[in-house]
Short mmCIF file of C-alpha atoms in Angstrom, two decimals:
data_model
loop_
_atom_site.label_atom_id
_atom_site.label_comp_id
_atom_site.label_asym_id
_atom_site.label_seq_id
_atom_site.Cartn_x
_atom_site.Cartn_y
_atom_site.Cartn_z
CA UNK A 796 146.82 130.23 153.86
CA UNK A 797 146.61 127.11 156.41
CA UNK A 798 142.81 127.62 156.16
CA UNK A 799 142.44 127.84 152.67
CA UNK A 800 144.41 124.36 152.76
CA UNK A 801 142.25 122.50 154.87
CA UNK A 802 139.60 123.28 152.75
CA UNK A 803 137.12 120.30 151.87
CA UNK A 804 138.84 118.22 149.34
CA UNK A 805 137.15 118.43 145.43
CA UNK A 806 137.84 116.09 142.63
CA UNK A 807 140.93 116.93 140.45
CA UNK A 808 138.91 116.56 136.98
CA UNK A 809 135.85 118.39 138.59
CA UNK A 810 134.33 121.53 137.60
CA UNK A 811 135.30 123.23 141.08
CA UNK A 812 138.89 122.10 140.35
CA UNK A 813 138.61 123.62 136.99
CA UNK A 814 137.28 126.89 138.54
CA UNK A 815 140.32 127.19 140.70
CA UNK A 816 143.02 126.44 138.10
CA UNK A 817 141.46 128.59 135.90
CA UNK A 818 141.05 131.40 138.11
CA UNK A 819 144.68 131.29 139.04
CA UNK A 820 145.65 132.12 135.49
CA UNK A 821 145.27 135.74 135.30
CA UNK A 822 146.73 136.47 138.46
CA UNK A 823 149.63 133.99 137.84
CA UNK A 824 150.10 135.68 134.38
CA UNK A 825 149.83 138.97 136.01
CA UNK A 826 152.78 138.10 138.66
CA UNK A 827 154.96 136.57 135.65
CA UNK A 828 153.98 139.79 133.37
CA UNK A 829 153.26 137.34 130.70
CA UNK A 830 150.16 136.60 128.29
CA UNK A 831 151.73 132.79 128.06
CA UNK A 832 150.05 129.82 130.41
CA UNK A 833 151.35 129.28 133.93
CA UNK A 834 151.21 125.63 134.56
CA UNK A 835 150.94 124.16 137.87
CA UNK A 836 153.10 121.30 138.74
CA UNK A 837 152.69 119.34 142.06
CA UNK A 838 156.72 118.90 142.60
CA UNK A 839 159.67 120.73 143.87
CA UNK A 840 161.18 123.16 141.30
CA UNK A 841 163.72 120.52 140.48
CA UNK A 842 161.04 118.78 138.53
CA UNK A 843 160.41 121.61 135.98
CA UNK A 844 164.07 122.91 136.12
CA UNK A 845 164.80 118.83 134.94
CA UNK A 846 161.85 118.73 132.67
CA UNK A 847 162.84 122.08 130.80
CA UNK A 848 165.97 120.41 129.79
CA UNK A 849 164.33 117.10 128.91
CA UNK A 850 161.86 119.05 126.59
CA UNK A 851 164.02 121.64 125.06
CA UNK A 852 167.37 120.17 124.46
CA UNK A 853 168.58 118.94 121.00
CA UNK A 854 172.18 119.93 120.46
CA UNK A 855 173.36 120.98 124.20
CA UNK A 856 172.24 123.13 127.11
CA UNK A 857 174.73 125.74 128.60
CA UNK A 858 174.42 125.90 132.38
CA UNK A 859 175.31 129.06 133.92
CA UNK A 860 176.84 128.26 137.29
CA UNK A 861 177.64 130.24 140.17
CA UNK A 862 176.49 129.05 143.26
CA UNK A 863 175.48 125.48 144.67
CA UNK A 864 172.13 125.12 143.16
CA UNK A 865 172.81 126.68 139.73
CA UNK A 866 176.08 124.26 139.97
CA UNK A 867 173.68 121.36 140.01
CA UNK A 868 171.86 122.15 137.14
CA UNK A 869 175.18 120.99 134.94
CA UNK A 870 174.93 117.52 136.93
CA UNK A 871 171.39 117.12 136.17
CA UNK A 872 171.42 117.77 132.53
CA UNK A 873 174.05 115.17 132.44
CA UNK A 874 172.04 112.83 134.09
CA UNK A 875 169.35 113.56 131.48
CA UNK A 876 171.79 112.28 128.96
CA UNK A 877 172.30 115.94 127.52
CA UNK A 878 175.52 117.28 126.23
CA UNK A 879 175.92 120.04 128.92
CA UNK A 880 178.45 123.05 129.11
CA UNK A 881 179.51 124.46 132.31
CA UNK A 882 179.64 128.30 132.36
CA UNK A 883 181.47 128.32 135.64
CA UNK A 884 181.61 131.62 138.07
CA UNK A 885 183.55 131.86 141.33
CA UNK A 886 180.74 131.83 144.12
CA UNK A 887 179.54 135.07 144.91
CA UNK A 888 180.14 136.48 141.46
CA UNK A 889 176.97 137.28 138.93
CA UNK A 890 176.76 135.81 135.63
CA UNK A 891 178.51 137.71 133.16
CA UNK A 892 176.70 138.30 129.86
CA UNK A 893 180.16 138.94 127.96
CA UNK A 894 180.92 135.53 128.98
CA UNK A 895 177.43 134.10 127.57
CA UNK A 896 177.80 135.67 124.70
CA UNK A 897 181.11 134.23 123.86
CA UNK A 898 179.62 130.77 124.89
CA UNK A 899 176.86 130.76 122.94
CA UNK A 900 178.61 132.22 119.77
CA UNK A 901 180.27 128.68 119.67
CA UNK A 902 177.00 127.39 118.29
CA UNK A 903 176.97 124.32 120.55
CA UNK A 904 174.04 125.35 122.55
CA UNK A 905 170.37 125.38 121.74
CA UNK A 906 169.00 125.92 125.71
CA UNK A 907 170.69 128.01 128.36
CA UNK A 908 169.82 127.79 132.05
CA UNK A 909 170.37 130.26 135.02
CA UNK A 910 169.01 130.95 138.44
CA UNK A 911 168.09 134.65 138.79
CA UNK A 912 168.64 134.59 142.49
CA UNK A 913 171.33 132.29 143.64
CA UNK A 914 170.48 131.60 147.25
CA UNK A 915 173.77 129.78 147.95
CA UNK A 916 175.55 132.92 147.95
CA UNK A 917 173.06 135.73 148.20
CA UNK A 918 173.72 136.66 144.64
CA UNK A 919 171.37 138.32 142.01
CA UNK A 920 172.37 138.24 138.21
CA UNK A 921 171.53 141.08 136.07
CA UNK A 922 168.77 139.20 134.36
CA UNK A 923 167.90 142.08 132.04
CA UNK A 924 171.40 142.23 130.68
CA UNK A 925 171.73 138.57 130.18
CA UNK A 926 168.60 138.55 128.24
CA UNK A 927 169.48 141.23 125.86
CA UNK A 928 172.34 138.81 124.76
CA UNK A 929 170.09 135.84 124.34
CA UNK A 930 168.35 137.84 121.90
CA UNK A 931 171.55 137.75 119.95
CA UNK A 932 170.60 133.88 119.46
CA UNK A 933 167.60 133.38 118.71
CA UNK A 934 167.78 129.80 118.21
CA UNK A 935 168.71 129.35 121.86
CA UNK A 936 165.79 128.77 124.46
CA UNK A 937 165.78 130.45 128.06
CA UNK A 938 165.04 128.82 131.18
CA UNK A 939 165.13 131.00 134.15
CA UNK A 940 164.87 129.82 137.78
CA UNK A 941 162.97 132.63 139.76
CA UNK A 942 162.31 130.31 142.96
CA UNK A 943 163.69 133.12 145.19
CA UNK A 944 163.04 136.26 143.28
CA UNK A 945 159.50 135.59 141.99
CA UNK A 946 157.13 138.77 143.79
CA UNK A 947 160.42 139.89 145.64
CA UNK A 948 161.41 141.83 142.41
CA UNK A 949 159.49 142.34 138.98
CA UNK A 950 160.52 140.07 136.63
CA UNK A 951 158.82 141.06 132.98
CA UNK A 952 158.80 137.44 131.07
CA UNK A 953 157.56 138.75 127.86
CA UNK A 954 159.26 141.71 127.92
CA UNK A 955 162.76 140.30 128.57
CA UNK A 956 162.01 137.82 126.24
CA UNK A 957 162.10 134.44 128.44
CA UNK A 958 160.97 131.37 127.45
CA UNK A 959 160.55 129.36 130.35
CA UNK A 960 159.99 131.06 133.84
CA UNK A 961 159.75 128.97 137.01
CA UNK A 962 158.94 129.32 140.55
CA UNK A 963 158.59 127.21 143.46
CA UNK A 964 156.24 127.66 146.42
CA UNK A 965 158.45 127.37 149.93
CA UNK A 966 160.85 130.36 149.20
CA UNK A 967 159.73 133.69 148.28
CA UNK A 968 156.29 132.67 148.18
CA UNK A 969 156.14 131.39 151.46
CA UNK A 970 153.94 128.29 151.30
CA UNK A 971 154.54 124.67 152.18
CA UNK A 972 157.29 123.19 149.89
CA UNK A 973 155.99 120.86 146.72
CA UNK A 974 154.35 123.19 144.45
CA UNK A 975 155.70 124.67 141.46
CA UNK A 976 154.71 127.34 138.63
CA UNK A 977 156.54 127.54 135.35
CA UNK A 978 155.28 129.76 132.30
CA UNK A 979 156.26 128.33 128.97
CA UNK A 980 156.53 130.33 125.70
CA UNK A 981 154.77 129.15 122.37
CA UNK A 982 158.29 128.87 120.76
CA UNK A 983 159.68 126.80 123.59
CA UNK A 984 156.52 124.33 123.07
CA UNK A 985 157.18 124.34 119.66
CA UNK A 986 160.75 123.11 120.39
CA UNK A 987 159.50 120.62 122.66
CA UNK A 988 157.05 118.96 119.97
CA UNK A 989 160.16 118.10 118.42
CA UNK A 990 162.26 116.76 120.91
CA UNK A 991 162.31 112.64 121.89
CA UNK A 992 162.40 111.64 125.06
CA UNK A 993 160.42 114.30 126.80
CA UNK A 994 159.09 111.80 129.45
CA UNK A 995 155.44 112.10 130.71
CA UNK A 996 155.01 113.99 134.52
CA UNK A 997 156.95 117.08 132.90
CA UNK A 998 156.16 117.05 129.03
CA UNK A 999 155.00 120.39 128.23
CA UNK A 1000 153.01 119.23 125.59
CA UNK A 1001 151.01 117.31 128.27
CA UNK A 1002 150.68 120.50 130.46
CA UNK A 1003 149.58 122.38 127.78
CA UNK A 1004 146.81 120.14 126.63
CA UNK A 1005 145.51 119.44 130.21
CA UNK A 1006 145.92 123.37 130.86
CA UNK A 1007 143.27 124.09 127.69
CA UNK A 1008 140.88 122.01 129.86
CA UNK A 1009 141.66 123.90 133.25
CA UNK A 1010 143.47 120.79 134.41
CA UNK A 1011 146.95 119.11 135.38
CA UNK A 1012 148.61 116.30 133.64
CA UNK A 1013 148.59 114.18 136.37
CA UNK A 1014 147.00 114.18 139.95
CA UNK A 1015 147.85 117.66 141.76
CA UNK A 1016 148.03 118.48 145.45
CA UNK A 1017 144.75 120.28 145.63
CA UNK A 1018 145.53 121.76 149.16
CA UNK A 1019 148.81 123.19 147.89
CA UNK A 1020 146.97 124.95 145.23
CA UNK A 1021 144.26 126.34 147.56
CA UNK A 1022 147.13 127.65 149.53
CA UNK A 1023 148.49 129.32 146.23
CA UNK A 1024 145.08 130.72 145.60
CA UNK A 1025 145.19 132.19 149.25
CA UNK A 1026 148.71 133.46 149.11
CA UNK A 1027 147.96 135.12 145.41
CA UNK A 1028 145.11 136.91 147.32
CA UNK A 1029 147.38 138.22 149.93
CA UNK A 1030 149.68 139.45 147.31
CA UNK A 1031 147.06 141.24 145.47
CA UNK A 1032 145.46 142.81 148.96
CA UNK A 1033 149.24 144.15 149.78
CA UNK A 1034 149.85 145.38 146.07
CA UNK A 1035 152.63 143.86 144.23
CA UNK A 1036 154.84 147.25 144.06
CA UNK A 1037 154.09 147.42 148.15
CA UNK A 1038 155.88 144.06 148.11
CA UNK A 1039 158.68 144.94 145.68
CA UNK A 1040 159.06 148.03 148.31
CA UNK A 1041 158.62 145.74 151.31
CA UNK A 1042 161.52 143.36 150.49
CA UNK A 1043 163.55 146.22 149.16
CA UNK A 1044 163.24 147.86 153.00
CA UNK A 1045 163.95 144.60 154.60
CA UNK A 1046 166.91 143.64 152.56
CA UNK A 1047 168.11 146.99 153.28
CA UNK A 1048 167.83 146.76 157.21
CA UNK A 1049 169.86 143.86 156.80
CA UNK A 1050 172.41 145.27 154.96
CA UNK A 1051 172.86 148.14 157.21
CA UNK A 1052 173.06 145.30 160.48
CA UNK A 1053 176.19 143.82 158.72
CA UNK A 1054 177.75 147.23 158.12
CA UNK A 1055 177.26 148.30 161.58
CA UNK A 1056 178.68 144.96 162.92
CA UNK A 1057 181.43 144.99 160.67
CA UNK A 1058 180.51 142.36 158.38
CA UNK A 1059 180.45 142.42 154.58
CA UNK A 1060 178.11 140.79 152.18
CA UNK A 1061 179.87 138.26 150.14
CA UNK A 1062 178.87 139.45 146.67
CA UNK A 1063 179.60 142.79 145.43
CA UNK A 1064 176.65 145.33 146.76
CA UNK A 1065 175.06 145.97 143.32
CA UNK A 1066 174.72 142.35 142.85
CA UNK A 1067 173.28 141.26 146.34
CA UNK A 1068 170.14 139.36 146.54
CA UNK A 1069 166.77 141.51 147.33
CA UNK A 1070 165.51 138.30 149.05
CA UNK A 1071 168.48 137.51 151.38
CA UNK A 1072 171.64 138.50 152.48
CA UNK A 1073 174.76 136.02 152.07
CA UNK A 1074 177.14 137.66 154.84
CA UNK A 1075 180.88 136.85 154.77
CA UNK A 1076 182.04 135.78 158.39
CA UNK A 1077 184.67 138.51 158.49
CA UNK A 1078 184.66 138.66 162.12
CA UNK A 1079 185.52 134.81 162.29
CA UNK A 1080 182.63 134.38 164.67
CA UNK A 1081 181.47 130.50 165.68
CA UNK A 1082 178.21 130.75 163.45
CA UNK A 1083 177.11 127.30 164.54
CA UNK A 1084 177.15 128.49 168.17
CA UNK A 1085 175.49 131.65 167.32
CA UNK A 1086 172.71 129.67 165.66
CA UNK A 1087 172.31 127.32 168.44
CA UNK A 1088 171.76 130.36 170.88
CA UNK A 1089 169.31 132.01 168.53
CA UNK A 1090 167.49 128.99 168.33
CA UNK A 1091 167.29 127.96 172.42
CA UNK A 1092 166.90 131.50 173.61
CA UNK A 1093 164.70 133.26 170.94
CA UNK A 1094 163.26 130.25 168.94
CA UNK A 1095 164.62 131.55 165.79
CA UNK A 1096 167.33 130.52 163.21
CA UNK A 1097 169.54 131.61 160.34
CA UNK A 1098 171.59 129.83 158.01
CA UNK A 1099 174.99 129.38 159.06
CA UNK A 1100 176.61 129.04 155.25
CA UNK A 1101 175.64 126.55 152.56
CA UNK A 1102 178.11 124.00 151.11
CA UNK A 1103 181.47 125.05 150.79
CA UNK A 1104 180.81 128.35 152.86
CA UNK A 1105 179.47 126.35 155.82
CA UNK A 1106 180.53 128.75 158.55
CA UNK A 1107 182.40 131.05 156.27
CA UNK A 1108 179.18 132.75 155.78
CA UNK A 1109 175.65 133.42 157.54
CA UNK A 1110 172.45 133.88 155.39
CA UNK A 1111 169.74 136.01 156.70
CA UNK A 1112 166.40 135.85 154.87
CA UNK A 1113 163.99 138.50 154.31
CA UNK A 1114 161.68 137.05 151.35
CA UNK A 1115 158.04 135.98 151.63
CA UNK A 1116 156.09 137.36 154.70
CA UNK A 1117 159.05 139.11 156.66
CA UNK A 1118 158.05 142.58 157.41
CA UNK A 1119 160.13 145.29 159.20
CA UNK A 1120 159.14 144.53 162.44
CA UNK A 1121 160.39 140.22 162.15
CA UNK A 1122 163.24 141.41 160.67
CA UNK A 1123 164.10 144.05 163.37
CA UNK A 1124 163.19 141.62 166.07
CA UNK A 1125 165.77 139.01 164.38
CA UNK A 1126 168.40 141.60 164.03
CA UNK A 1127 167.93 142.49 167.73
CA UNK A 1128 168.23 139.08 168.88
CA UNK A 1129 171.54 138.79 166.93
CA UNK A 1130 172.82 142.10 168.34
CA UNK A 1131 172.18 140.44 171.73
CA UNK A 1132 173.93 137.54 171.18
CA UNK A 1133 177.02 138.97 169.02
CA UNK A 1134 177.82 140.88 172.50
CA UNK A 1135 177.91 137.87 174.10
CA UNK A 1136 179.69 135.53 171.95
CA UNK A 1137 183.57 134.96 171.76
CA UNK A 1138 185.17 134.63 168.63
CA UNK A 1139 185.74 130.81 167.30
#
């Protein structure tokens, strides 16, 4: 991947770039299980997340919130000047489809946002159940963040009826940060054509017009797109089903380790993320000290808990390029340190 990113530069309006962009399309569409185009944006995922709100919202946007990142989407919507409703759940709880139905039945919203896999709490909501509810509200456009679940579990965009499915480079894809992919349905583009104030950089219509020419609206980071090409080739070589199975296995390893060490997952197990584990600090260990020791002795780190869960939880990622060997090594190192560390 890094070798691919160091390839000689080409012009972003050149035939070489068009070939790179167009060559990625069938593979990205296959990974998203869609016939819709997949646009490539040189931005963090928040760029296309904010862009989705600005492109699609007439009446109001319902933000499904169950963790730090989904909570932030409501703040972003308000900063965009949109009417925004907060469908709030406790951190560690999944999005409740029945609650979604109740809110949409008010008729106040024509867009809904949700994060499939809320990494701050390690919670993966039942996307199929939520999308089944949305089919009852055909005027509501769905925007789904799959940054930490894309290629971890299958997300069948067209089958589920997702309008906008987006992901980023730095989590499940294990690329450097700064690149997003977003697939937009035709009905979402039709909505965008009627919405004023879309801006330029994230305008879906600009994306589509340039997409049809094999280009991006603005100058992209070609090195990252070369990296994406290499990563997609790696996924194809592994086989997507094998990739899903690897994530399931490494995730189960972390869950078994937590149980063995008398920890509990923050979410209920049936809603636990397949990409990382958010583990409740039920033993009241000094998470910061544990992480410092892990860094100094083994040159590894885990996350010490996000936001208001800092110290109360810790997170172990198994997404992207992690293997049974790397996860086993990390868990063994943690076992060594847990045997030595006093309680906080």
